[in-house]
Amino acid sequence: MGEALPKHDVFHAISDPTRRKLLHLLGDGELPVNVISGHFPMSRPAVSKHLRILADAGLVKDRKVGRETRYRLEAEPLRELQQWLTYFERYWDNKLAALKQYVESGEQENG
């Protein structure tokens, strides 16, 4: 049997600003859920729900230390996002080059 597919994909997981903030917070190291919750103006169960979505997408891992649950960032799944964005960089680069050329040509006409 193959590996089970995640319940949520990376794109869905990072679509919410709270979850993006969670990833930034966990980028500095492993934190217990009670400390993580202190960074957000919502209940601990609401934060736990966001962490569960991130975990389902493989972006965070949790572990029990006594009665405490600690979370850490797992950045590997973000490679999928990076690859997707890299494909579209060529379009951004072309648009930026065209904008630069337009602005510079306008400066010469006005200068």
PDB file of N, CA and C in Angstrom:
ATOM      1  N   MET A   1       0.823  -1.172   0.000  1.00  0.00           N
ATOM      2  CA  MET A   1       0.000   0.000   0.000  1.00  0.00           C
ATOM      3  C   MET A   1       0.872   1.242   0.000  1.00  0.00           C
ATOM      4  N   GLY A   2       0.400   2.285  -0.674  1.00  0.00           N
ATOM      5  CA  GLY A   2       1.153   3.526  -0.758  1.00  0.00           C
ATOM      6  C   GLY A   2       0.944   4.401   0.461  1.00  0.00           C
ATOM      7  N   GLU A   3       1.690   5.477   0.476  1.00  0.00           N
ATOM      8  CA  GLU A   3       1.599   6.441   1.567  1.00  0.00           C
ATOM      9  C   GLU A   3       0.270   7.188   1.470  1.00  0.00           C
ATOM     10  N   ALA A   4      -0.347   7.447   2.590  1.00  0.00           N
ATOM     11  CA  ALA A   4      -1.632   8.148   2.610  1.00  0.00           C
ATOM     12  C   ALA A   4      -1.448   9.593   2.143  1.00  0.00           C
ATOM     13  N   LEU A   5      -2.395  10.061   1.358  1.00  0.00           N
ATOM     14  CA  LEU A   5      -2.350  11.442   0.895  1.00  0.00           C
ATOM     15  C   LEU A   5      -2.730  12.387   2.029  1.00  0.00           C
ATOM     16  N   PRO A   6      -2.106  13.581   2.071  1.00  0.00           N
ATOM     17  CA  PRO A   6      -2.477  14.524   3.120  1.00  0.00           C
ATOM     18  C   PRO A   6      -3.922  14.988   2.954  1.00  0.00           C
ATOM     19  N   LYS A   7      -4.565  15.330   4.068  1.00  0.00           N
ATOM     20  CA  LYS A   7      -5.939  15.812   4.030  1.00  0.00           C
ATOM     21  C   LYS A   7      -6.018  17.198   3.402  1.00  0.00           C
ATOM     22  N   HIS A   8      -4.975  17.995   3.603  1.00  0.00           N
ATOM     23  CA  HIS A   8      -4.919  19.344   3.062  1.00  0.00           C
ATOM     24  C   HIS A   8      -3.615  19.492   2.287  1.00  0.00           C
ATOM     25  N   ASP A   9      -3.662  20.205   1.157  1.00  0.00           N
ATOM     26  CA  ASP A   9      -2.418  20.425   0.441  1.00  0.00           C
ATOM     27  C   ASP A   9      -1.759  21.709   0.948  1.00  0.00           C
ATOM     28  N   VAL A  10      -0.526  21.912   0.534  1.00  0.00           N
ATOM     29  CA  VAL A  10       0.262  23.058   0.981  1.00  0.00           C
ATOM     30  C   VAL A  10      -0.426  24.362   0.610  1.00  0.00           C
ATOM     31  N   PHE A  11      -0.986  24.428  -0.586  1.00  0.00           N
ATOM     32  CA  PHE A  11      -1.612  25.665  -1.046  1.00  0.00           C
ATOM     33  C   PHE A  11      -2.808  26.033  -0.166  1.00  0.00           C
ATOM     34  N   HIS A  12      -3.617  25.053   0.178  1.00  0.00           N
ATOM     35  CA  HIS A  12      -4.747  25.321   1.081  1.00  0.00           C
ATOM     36  C   HIS A  12      -4.232  25.726   2.459  1.00  0.00           C
ATOM     37  N   ALA A  13      -3.234  25.048   2.934  1.00  0.00           N
ATOM     38  CA  ALA A  13      -2.725  25.308   4.282  1.00  0.00           C
ATOM     39  C   ALA A  13      -2.188  26.732   4.427  1.00  0.00           C
ATOM     40  N   ILE A  14      -1.505  27.230   3.412  1.00  0.00           N
ATOM     41  CA  ILE A  14      -0.924  28.571   3.539  1.00  0.00           C
ATOM     42  C   ILE A  14      -1.873  29.669   3.076  1.00  0.00           C
ATOM     43  N   SER A  15      -3.077  29.309   2.653  1.00  0.00           N
ATOM     44  CA  SER A  15      -4.013  30.309   2.148  1.00  0.00           C
ATOM     45  C   SER A  15      -4.543  31.222   3.258  1.00  0.00           C
ATOM     46  N   ASP A  16      -4.438  30.804   4.480  1.00  0.00           N
ATOM     47  CA  ASP A  16      -4.961  31.586   5.597  1.00  0.00           C
ATOM     48  C   ASP A  16      -3.833  32.388   6.258  1.00  0.00           C
ATOM     49  N   PRO A  17      -4.038  33.689   6.500  1.00  0.00           N
ATOM     50  CA  PRO A  17      -2.992  34.518   7.116  1.00  0.00           C
ATOM     51  C   PRO A  17      -2.569  34.037   8.502  1.00  0.00           C
ATOM     52  N   THR A  18      -3.483  33.479   9.266  1.00  0.00           N
ATOM     53  CA  THR A  18      -3.125  32.962  10.590  1.00  0.00           C
ATOM     54  C   THR A  18      -2.145  31.804  10.455  1.00  0.00           C
ATOM     55  N   ARG A  19      -2.400  30.929   9.503  1.00  0.00           N
ATOM     56  CA  ARG A  19      -1.498  29.780   9.320  1.00  0.00           C
ATOM     57  C   ARG A  19      -0.135  30.230   8.799  1.00  0.00           C
ATOM     58  N   ARG A  20      -0.118  31.257   7.957  1.00  0.00           N
ATOM     59  CA  ARG A  20       1.180  31.783   7.499  1.00  0.00           C
ATOM     60  C   ARG A  20       1.958  32.364   8.676  1.00  0.00           C
ATOM     61  N   LYS A  21       1.263  33.058   9.571  1.00  0.00           N
ATOM     62  CA  LYS A  21       1.920  33.610  10.757  1.00  0.00           C
ATOM     63  C   LYS A  21       2.432  32.479  11.651  1.00  0.00           C
ATOM     64  N   LEU A  22       1.661  31.411  11.765  1.00  0.00           N
ATOM     65  CA  LEU A  22       2.103  30.251  12.545  1.00  0.00           C
ATOM     66  C   LEU A  22       3.403  29.684  11.981  1.00  0.00           C
ATOM     67  N   LEU A  23       3.491  29.584  10.664  1.00  0.00           N
ATOM     68  CA  LEU A  23       4.708  29.053  10.044  1.00  0.00           C
ATOM     69  C   LEU A  23       5.907  29.944  10.349  1.00  0.00           C
ATOM     70  N   HIS A  24       5.705  31.259  10.275  1.00  0.00           N
ATOM     71  CA  HIS A  24       6.791  32.189  10.620  1.00  0.00           C
ATOM     72  C   HIS A  24       7.217  32.008  12.067  1.00  0.00           C
ATOM     73  N   LEU A  25       6.259  31.908  12.942  1.00  0.00           N
ATOM     74  CA  LEU A  25       6.532  31.746  14.364  1.00  0.00           C
ATOM     75  C   LEU A  25       7.322  30.470  14.621  1.00  0.00           C
ATOM     76  N   LEU A  26       6.915  29.380  13.977  1.00  0.00           N
ATOM     77  CA  LEU A  26       7.589  28.097  14.181  1.00  0.00           C
ATOM     78  C   LEU A  26       8.918  28.021  13.439  1.00  0.00           C
ATOM     79  N   GLY A  27       9.160  28.954  12.524  1.00  0.00           N
ATOM     80  CA  GLY A  27      10.449  28.988  11.832  1.00  0.00           C
ATOM     81  C   GLY A  27      11.608  29.268  12.776  1.00  0.00           C
ATOM     82  N   ASP A  28      11.301  29.862  13.926  1.00  0.00           N
ATOM     83  CA  ASP A  28      12.340  30.164  14.914  1.00  0.00           C
ATOM     84  C   ASP A  28      12.627  28.995  15.842  1.00  0.00           C
ATOM     85  N   GLY A  29      11.831  27.938  15.745  1.00  0.00           N
ATOM     86  CA  GLY A  29      12.072  26.761  16.580  1.00  0.00           C
ATOM     87  C   GLY A  29      10.790  26.175  17.134  1.00  0.00           C
ATOM     88  N   GLU A  30      10.948  25.042  17.781  1.00  0.00           N
ATOM     89  CA  GLU A  30       9.824  24.313  18.354  1.00  0.00           C
ATOM     90  C   GLU A  30       9.204  25.097  19.509  1.00  0.00           C
ATOM     91  N   LEU A  31       7.857  25.096  19.550  1.00  0.00           N
ATOM     92  CA  LEU A  31       7.141  25.811  20.608  1.00  0.00           C
ATOM     93  C   LEU A  31       5.971  24.982  21.116  1.00  0.00           C
ATOM     94  N   PRO A  32       5.667  25.106  22.418  1.00  0.00           N
ATOM     95  CA  PRO A  32       4.470  24.444  22.937  1.00  0.00           C
ATOM     96  C   PRO A  32       3.223  25.208  22.509  1.00  0.00           C
ATOM     97  N   VAL A  33       2.115  24.493  22.411  1.00  0.00           N
ATOM     98  CA  VAL A  33       0.881  25.083  21.915  1.00  0.00           C
ATOM     99  C   VAL A  33       0.409  26.244  22.792  1.00  0.00           C
ATOM    100  N   ASN A  34       0.646  26.197  24.091  1.00  0.00           N
ATOM    101  CA  ASN A  34       0.204  27.301  24.945  1.00  0.00           C
ATOM    102  C   ASN A  34       0.989  28.581  24.660  1.00  0.00           C
ATOM    103  N   VAL A  35       2.251  28.474  24.302  1.00  0.00           N
ATOM    104  CA  VAL A  35       3.052  29.649  23.928  1.00  0.00           C
ATOM    105  C   VAL A  35       2.601  30.163  22.557  1.00  0.00           C
ATOM    106  N   ILE A  36       2.374  29.259  21.637  1.00  0.00           N
ATOM    107  CA  ILE A  36       1.902  29.641  20.299  1.00  0.00           C
ATOM    108  C   ILE A  36       0.585  30.397  20.425  1.00  0.00           C
ATOM    109  N   SER A  37      -0.336  29.883  21.226  1.00  0.00           N
ATOM    110  CA  SER A  37      -1.651  30.499  21.386  1.00  0.00           C
ATOM    111  C   SER A  37      -1.558  31.931  21.904  1.00  0.00           C
ATOM    112  N   GLY A  38      -0.549  32.209  22.692  1.00  0.00           N
ATOM    113  CA  GLY A  38      -0.373  33.551  23.242  1.00  0.00           C
ATOM    114  C   GLY A  38      -0.080  34.611  22.199  1.00  0.00           C
ATOM    115  N   HIS A  39       0.278  34.204  20.991  1.00  0.00           N
ATOM    116  CA  HIS A  39       0.597  35.134  19.904  1.00  0.00           C
ATOM    117  C   HIS A  39      -0.625  35.507  19.063  1.00  0.00           C
ATOM    118  N   PHE A  40      -1.786  34.950  19.391  1.00  0.00           N
ATOM    119  CA  PHE A  40      -2.969  35.137  18.552  1.00  0.00           C
ATOM    120  C   PHE A  40      -4.174  35.570  19.376  1.00  0.00           C
ATOM    121  N   PRO A  41      -5.007  36.441  18.803  1.00  0.00           N
ATOM    122  CA  PRO A  41      -6.203  36.912  19.513  1.00  0.00           C
ATOM    123  C   PRO A  41      -7.393  35.968  19.318  1.00  0.00           C
ATOM    124  N   MET A  42      -7.156  34.693  19.544  1.00  0.00           N
ATOM    125  CA  MET A  42      -8.217  33.691  19.397  1.00  0.00           C
ATOM    126  C   MET A  42      -8.002  32.623  20.443  1.00  0.00           C
ATOM    127  N   SER A  43      -8.977  31.762  20.573  1.00  0.00           N
ATOM    128  CA  SER A  43      -8.886  30.709  21.585  1.00  0.00           C
ATOM    129  C   SER A  43      -7.812  29.683  21.231  1.00  0.00           C
ATOM    130  N   ARG A  44      -7.383  28.992  22.256  1.00  0.00           N
ATOM    131  CA  ARG A  44      -6.403  27.922  22.039  1.00  0.00           C
ATOM    132  C   ARG A  44      -6.953  26.831  21.122  1.00  0.00           C
ATOM    133  N   PRO A  45      -8.229  26.421  21.269  1.00  0.00           N
ATOM    134  CA  PRO A  45      -8.768  25.434  20.330  1.00  0.00           C
ATOM    135  C   PRO A  45      -8.755  25.924  18.871  1.00  0.00           C
ATOM    136  N   ALA A  46      -8.974  27.229  18.663  1.00  0.00           N
ATOM    137  CA  ALA A  46      -8.932  27.765  17.298  1.00  0.00           C
ATOM    138  C   ALA A  46      -7.516  27.684  16.737  1.00  0.00           C
ATOM    139  N   VAL A  47      -6.527  28.012  17.571  1.00  0.00           N
ATOM    140  CA  VAL A  47      -5.130  27.896  17.135  1.00  0.00           C
ATOM    141  C   VAL A  47      -4.804  26.434  16.855  1.00  0.00           C
ATOM    142  N   SER A  48      -5.266  25.548  17.708  1.00  0.00           N
ATOM    143  CA  SER A  48      -5.023  24.109  17.508  1.00  0.00           C
ATOM    144  C   SER A  48      -5.621  23.619  16.193  1.00  0.00           C
ATOM    145  N   LYS A  49      -6.763  24.156  15.823  1.00  0.00           N
ATOM    146  CA  LYS A  49      -7.385  23.775  14.550  1.00  0.00           C
ATOM    147  C   LYS A  49      -6.496  24.188  13.377  1.00  0.00           C
ATOM    148  N   HIS A  50      -5.947  25.403  13.439  1.00  0.00           N
ATOM    149  CA  HIS A  50      -5.026  25.854  12.391  1.00  0.00           C
ATOM    150  C   HIS A  50      -3.773  24.972  12.358  1.00  0.00           C
ATOM    151  N   LEU A  51      -3.261  24.636  13.527  1.00  0.00           N
ATOM    152  CA  LEU A  51      -2.076  23.765  13.587  1.00  0.00           C
ATOM    153  C   LEU A  51      -2.379  22.386  13.009  1.00  0.00           C
ATOM    154  N   ARG A  52      -3.584  21.902  13.223  1.00  0.00           N
ATOM    155  CA  ARG A  52      -3.985  20.594  12.683  1.00  0.00           C
ATOM    156  C   ARG A  52      -4.012  20.623  11.152  1.00  0.00           C
ATOM    157  N   ILE A  53      -4.493  21.723  10.588  1.00  0.00           N
ATOM    158  CA  ILE A  53      -4.505  21.859   9.121  1.00  0.00           C
ATOM    159  C   ILE A  53      -3.074  21.885   8.585  1.00  0.00           C
ATOM    160  N   LEU A  54      -2.201  22.621   9.267  1.00  0.00           N
ATOM    161  CA  LEU A  54      -0.791  22.653   8.855  1.00  0.00           C
ATOM    162  C   LEU A  54      -0.161  21.266   8.983  1.00  0.00           C
ATOM    163  N   ALA A  55      -0.505  20.555  10.039  1.00  0.00           N
ATOM    164  CA  ALA A  55       0.024  19.198  10.235  1.00  0.00           C
ATOM    165  C   ALA A  55      -0.499  18.251   9.163  1.00  0.00           C
ATOM    166  N   ASP A  56      -1.779  18.382   8.816  1.00  0.00           N
ATOM    167  CA  ASP A  56      -2.358  17.537   7.767  1.00  0.00           C
ATOM    168  C   ASP A  56      -1.666  17.753   6.423  1.00  0.00           C
ATOM    169  N   ALA A  57      -1.163  18.959   6.207  1.00  0.00           N
ATOM    170  CA  ALA A  57      -0.443  19.264   4.964  1.00  0.00           C
ATOM    171  C   ALA A  57       1.039  18.911   5.075  1.00  0.00           C
ATOM    172  N   GLY A  58       1.460  18.443   6.236  1.00  0.00           N
ATOM    173  CA  GLY A  58       2.858  18.057   6.431  1.00  0.00           C
ATOM    174  C   GLY A  58       3.780  19.224   6.732  1.00  0.00           C
ATOM    175  N   LEU A  59       3.228  20.394   7.029  1.00  0.00           N
ATOM    176  CA  LEU A  59       4.042  21.586   7.260  1.00  0.00           C
ATOM    177  C   LEU A  59       4.510  21.739   8.702  1.00  0.00           C
ATOM    178  N   VAL A  60       3.846  21.088   9.629  1.00  0.00           N
ATOM    179  CA  VAL A  60       4.297  21.085  11.019  1.00  0.00           C
ATOM    180  C   VAL A  60       4.201  19.664  11.566  1.00  0.00           C
ATOM    181  N   LYS A  61       5.038  19.395  12.538  1.00  0.00           N
ATOM    182  CA  LYS A  61       5.011  18.113  13.260  1.00  0.00           C
ATOM    183  C   LYS A  61       4.801  18.436  14.724  1.00  0.00           C
ATOM    184  N   ASP A  62       4.098  17.555  15.401  1.00  0.00           N
ATOM    185  CA  ASP A  62       3.913  17.743  16.833  1.00  0.00           C
ATOM    186  C   ASP A  62       4.502  16.562  17.577  1.00  0.00           C
ATOM    187  N   ARG A  63       4.830  16.818  18.842  1.00  0.00           N
ATOM    188  CA  ARG A  63       5.296  15.746  19.710  1.00  0.00           C
ATOM    189  C   ARG A  63       4.883  16.070  21.132  1.00  0.00           C
ATOM    190  N   LYS A  64       4.624  15.017  21.868  1.00  0.00           N
ATOM    191  CA  LYS A  64       4.225  15.160  23.262  1.00  0.00           C
ATOM    192  C   LYS A  64       5.468  15.172  24.144  1.00  0.00           C
ATOM    193  N   VAL A  65       5.491  16.117  25.056  1.00  0.00           N
ATOM    194  CA  VAL A  65       6.519  16.176  26.085  1.00  0.00           C
ATOM    195  C   VAL A  65       5.763  16.295  27.404  1.00  0.00           C
ATOM    196  N   GLY A  66       5.595  15.173  28.063  1.00  0.00           N
ATOM    197  CA  GLY A  66       4.734  15.139  29.244  1.00  0.00           C
ATOM    198  C   GLY A  66       3.297  15.382  28.820  1.00  0.00           C
ATOM    199  N   ARG A  67       2.673  16.382  29.438  1.00  0.00           N
ATOM    200  CA  ARG A  67       1.291  16.722  29.064  1.00  0.00           C
ATOM    201  C   ARG A  67       1.247  17.825  28.023  1.00  0.00           C
ATOM    202  N   GLU A  68       2.391  18.271  27.587  1.00  0.00           N
ATOM    203  CA  GLU A  68       2.485  19.400  26.664  1.00  0.00           C
ATOM    204  C   GLU A  68       2.679  18.915  25.224  1.00  0.00           C
ATOM    205  N   THR A  69       2.037  19.604  24.285  1.00  0.00           N
ATOM    206  CA  THR A  69       2.245  19.313  22.863  1.00  0.00           C
ATOM    207  C   THR A  69       3.092  20.424  22.273  1.00  0.00           C
ATOM    208  N   ARG A  70       4.172  20.050  21.636  1.00  0.00           N
ATOM    209  CA  ARG A  70       5.073  21.017  21.005  1.00  0.00           C
ATOM    210  C   ARG A  70       5.023  20.830  19.491  1.00  0.00           C
ATOM    211  N   TYR A  71       5.145  21.954  18.795  1.00  0.00           N
ATOM    212  CA  TYR A  71       5.082  21.947  17.332  1.00  0.00           C
ATOM    213  C   TYR A  71       6.373  22.495  16.758  1.00  0.00           C
ATOM    214  N   ARG A  72       6.733  21.959  15.591  1.00  0.00           N
ATOM    215  CA  ARG A  72       7.911  22.470  14.879  1.00  0.00           C
ATOM    216  C   ARG A  72       7.599  22.522  13.386  1.00  0.00           C
ATOM    217  N   LEU A  73       8.267  23.413  12.701  1.00  0.00           N
ATOM    218  CA  LEU A  73       8.101  23.589  11.257  1.00  0.00           C
ATOM    219  C   LEU A  73       8.738  22.439  10.503  1.00  0.00           C
ATOM    220  N   GLU A  74       8.064  21.973   9.476  1.00  0.00           N
ATOM    221  CA  GLU A  74       8.611  21.010   8.519  1.00  0.00           C
ATOM    222  C   GLU A  74       8.552  21.704   7.156  1.00  0.00           C
ATOM    223  N   ALA A  75       9.644  22.297   6.730  1.00  0.00           N
ATOM    224  CA  ALA A  75       9.644  23.155   5.550  1.00  0.00           C
ATOM    225  C   ALA A  75       9.673  22.394   4.222  1.00  0.00           C
ATOM    226  N   GLU A  76       9.993  21.137   4.223  1.00  0.00           N
ATOM    227  CA  GLU A  76      10.126  20.368   2.977  1.00  0.00           C
ATOM    228  C   GLU A  76       8.905  20.485   2.052  1.00  0.00           C
ATOM    229  N   PRO A  77       7.675  20.392   2.565  1.00  0.00           N
ATOM    230  CA  PRO A  77       6.525  20.519   1.658  1.00  0.00           C
ATOM    231  C   PRO A  77       6.425  21.883   0.967  1.00  0.00           C
ATOM    232  N   LEU A  78       7.121  22.876   1.480  1.00  0.00           N
ATOM    233  CA  LEU A  78       7.093  24.192   0.839  1.00  0.00           C
ATOM    234  C   LEU A  78       7.842  24.180  -0.493  1.00  0.00           C
ATOM    235  N   ARG A  79       8.619  23.146  -0.745  1.00  0.00           N
ATOM    236  CA  ARG A  79       9.317  23.030  -2.046  1.00  0.00           C
ATOM    237  C   ARG A  79       8.311  22.984  -3.200  1.00  0.00           C
ATOM    238  N   GLU A  80       7.184  22.330  -2.985  1.00  0.00           N
ATOM    239  CA  GLU A  80       6.140  22.274  -4.008  1.00  0.00           C
ATOM    240  C   GLU A  80       5.688  23.685  -4.371  1.00  0.00           C
ATOM    241  N   LEU A  81       5.496  24.504  -3.366  1.00  0.00           N
ATOM    242  CA  LEU A  81       5.107  25.892  -3.578  1.00  0.00           C
ATOM    243  C   LEU A  81       6.216  26.657  -4.294  1.00  0.00           C
ATOM    244  N   GLN A  82       7.442  26.455  -3.872  1.00  0.00           N
ATOM    245  CA  GLN A  82       8.579  27.131  -4.500  1.00  0.00           C
ATOM    246  C   GLN A  82       8.685  26.750  -5.979  1.00  0.00           C
ATOM    247  N   GLN A  83       8.516  25.490  -6.291  1.00  0.00           N
ATOM    248  CA  GLN A  83       8.585  25.051  -7.682  1.00  0.00           C
ATOM    249  C   GLN A  83       7.477  25.686  -8.515  1.00  0.00           C
ATOM    250  N   TRP A  84       6.290  25.768  -7.947  1.00  0.00           N
ATOM    251  CA  TRP A  84       5.166  26.362  -8.657  1.00  0.00           C
ATOM    252  C   TRP A  84       5.435  27.841  -8.924  1.00  0.00           C
ATOM    253  N   LEU A  85       5.921  28.551  -7.926  1.00  0.00           N
ATOM    254  CA  LEU A  85       6.209  29.976  -8.083  1.00  0.00           C
ATOM    255  C   LEU A  85       7.362  30.216  -9.055  1.00  0.00           C
ATOM    256  N   THR A  86       8.358  29.346  -9.035  1.00  0.00           N
ATOM    257  CA  THR A  86       9.504  29.484  -9.925  1.00  0.00           C
ATOM    258  C   THR A  86       9.067  29.455 -11.385  1.00  0.00           C
ATOM    259  N   TYR A  87       8.095  28.617 -11.692  1.00  0.00           N
ATOM    260  CA  TYR A  87       7.596  28.538 -13.061  1.00  0.00           C
ATOM    261  C   TYR A  87       7.081  29.905 -13.533  1.00  0.00           C
ATOM    262  N   PHE A  88       6.410  30.626 -12.640  1.00  0.00           N
ATOM    263  CA  PHE A  88       5.800  31.897 -13.012  1.00  0.00           C
ATOM    264  C   PHE A  88       6.746  33.092 -12.911  1.00  0.00           C
ATOM    265  N   GLU A  89       7.918  32.915 -12.340  1.00  0.00           N
ATOM    266  CA  GLU A  89       8.885  34.012 -12.230  1.00  0.00           C
ATOM    267  C   GLU A  89       9.250  34.572 -13.597  1.00  0.00           C
ATOM    268  N   ARG A  90       9.294  33.748 -14.595  1.00  0.00           N
ATOM    269  CA  ARG A  90       9.664  34.230 -15.928  1.00  0.00           C
ATOM    270  C   ARG A  90       8.678  35.278 -16.430  1.00  0.00           C
ATOM    271  N   TYR A  91       7.415  35.128 -16.060  1.00  0.00           N
ATOM    272  CA  TYR A  91       6.425  36.128 -16.463  1.00  0.00           C
ATOM    273  C   TYR A  91       6.633  37.431 -15.711  1.00  0.00           C
ATOM    274  N   TRP A  92       6.940  37.322 -14.421  1.00  0.00           N
ATOM    275  CA  TRP A  92       7.200  38.522 -13.636  1.00  0.00           C
ATOM    276  C   TRP A  92       8.442  39.221 -14.150  1.00  0.00           C
ATOM    277  N   ASP A  93       9.497  38.448 -14.430  1.00  0.00           N
ATOM    278  CA  ASP A  93      10.750  39.026 -14.911  1.00  0.00           C
ATOM    279  C   ASP A  93      10.529  39.760 -16.228  1.00  0.00           C
ATOM    280  N   ASN A  94       9.740  39.170 -17.132  1.00  0.00           N
ATOM    281  CA  ASN A  94       9.455  39.821 -18.416  1.00  0.00           C
ATOM    282  C   ASN A  94       8.707  41.128 -18.205  1.00  0.00           C
ATOM    283  N   LYS A  95       7.713  41.121 -17.321  1.00  0.00           N
ATOM    284  CA  LYS A  95       6.928  42.329 -17.058  1.00  0.00           C
ATOM    285  C   LYS A  95       7.794  43.404 -16.406  1.00  0.00           C
ATOM    286  N   LEU A  96       8.647  43.012 -15.492  1.00  0.00           N
ATOM    287  CA  LEU A  96       9.526  43.989 -14.845  1.00  0.00           C
ATOM    288  C   LEU A  96      10.526  44.577 -15.836  1.00  0.00           C
ATOM    289  N   ALA A  97      11.048  43.751 -16.727  1.00  0.00           N
ATOM    290  CA  ALA A  97      11.979  44.245 -17.747  1.00  0.00           C
ATOM    291  C   ALA A  97      11.273  45.217 -18.681  1.00  0.00           C
ATOM    292  N   ALA A  98      10.036  44.905 -19.063  1.00  0.00           N
ATOM    293  CA  ALA A  98       9.267  45.805 -19.934  1.00  0.00           C
ATOM    294  C   ALA A  98       8.964  47.112 -19.213  1.00  0.00           C
ATOM    295  N   LEU A  99       8.627  47.049 -17.945  1.00  0.00           N
ATOM    296  CA  LEU A  99       8.360  48.258 -17.171  1.00  0.00           C
ATOM    297  C   LEU A  99       9.615  49.108 -17.057  1.00  0.00           C
ATOM    298  N   LYS A 100      10.739  48.476 -16.805  1.00  0.00           N
ATOM    299  CA  LYS A 100      12.016  49.203 -16.714  1.00  0.00           C
ATOM    300  C   LYS A 100      12.303  49.913 -18.031  1.00  0.00           C
ATOM    301  N   GLN A 101      12.134  49.200 -19.129  1.00  0.00           N
ATOM    302  CA  GLN A 101      12.393  49.788 -20.451  1.00  0.00           C
ATOM    303  C   GLN A 101      11.444  50.966 -20.699  1.00  0.00           C
ATOM    304  N   TYR A 102      10.192  50.821 -20.344  1.00  0.00           N
ATOM    305  CA  TYR A 102       9.207  51.886 -20.535  1.00  0.00           C
ATOM    306  C   TYR A 102       9.573  53.118 -19.709  1.00  0.00           C
ATOM    307  N   VAL A 103       9.902  52.892 -18.448  1.00  0.00           N
ATOM    308  CA  VAL A 103      10.246  54.020 -17.569  1.00  0.00           C
ATOM    309  C   VAL A 103      11.514  54.715 -18.069  1.00  0.00           C
ATOM    310  N   GLU A 104      12.504  53.936 -18.446  1.00  0.00           N
ATOM    311  CA  GLU A 104      13.761  54.543 -18.909  1.00  0.00           C
ATOM    312  C   GLU A 104      13.569  55.285 -20.228  1.00  0.00           C
ATOM    313  N   SER A 105      12.728  54.781 -21.112  1.00  0.00           N
ATOM    314  CA  SER A 105      12.488  55.473 -22.375  1.00  0.00           C
ATOM    315  C   SER A 105      11.726  56.784 -22.126  1.00  0.00           C
ATOM    316  N   GLY A 106      10.838  56.810 -21.152  1.00  0.00           N
ATOM    317  CA  GLY A 106      10.107  58.017 -20.789  1.00  0.00           C
ATOM    318  C   GLY A 106      11.016  59.060 -20.190  1.00  0.00           C
ATOM    319  N   GLU A 107      12.004  58.619 -19.424  1.00  0.00           N
ATOM    320  CA  GLU A 107      12.963  59.553 -18.824  1.00  0.00           C
ATOM    321  C   GLU A 107      13.792  60.236 -19.894  1.00  0.00           C
ATOM    322  N   GLN A 108      14.165  59.506 -20.932  1.00  0.00           N
ATOM    323  CA  GLN A 108      14.990  60.073 -22.002  1.00  0.00           C
ATOM    324  C   GLN A 108      14.192  61.109 -22.789  1.00  0.00           C
ATOM    325  N   GLU A 109      12.893  60.852 -23.002  1.00  0.00           N
ATOM    326  CA  GLU A 109      12.060  61.779 -23.748  1.00  0.00           C
ATOM    327  C   GLU A 109      11.834  63.053 -22.949  1.00  0.00           C
ATOM    328  N   ASN A 110      11.711  62.922 -21.607  1.00  0.00           N
ATOM    329  CA  ASN A 110      11.449  64.079 -20.780  1.00  0.00           C
ATOM    330  C   ASN A 110      12.721  64.794 -20.360  1.00  0.00           C
ATOM    331  N   GLY A 111      13.859  64.135 -20.495  1.00  0.00           N
ATOM    332  CA  GLY A 111      15.119  64.667 -19.982  1.00  0.00           C
ATOM    333  C   GLY A 111      15.836  65.471 -20.927  1.00  0.00           C
TER     334      GLY A 111
END
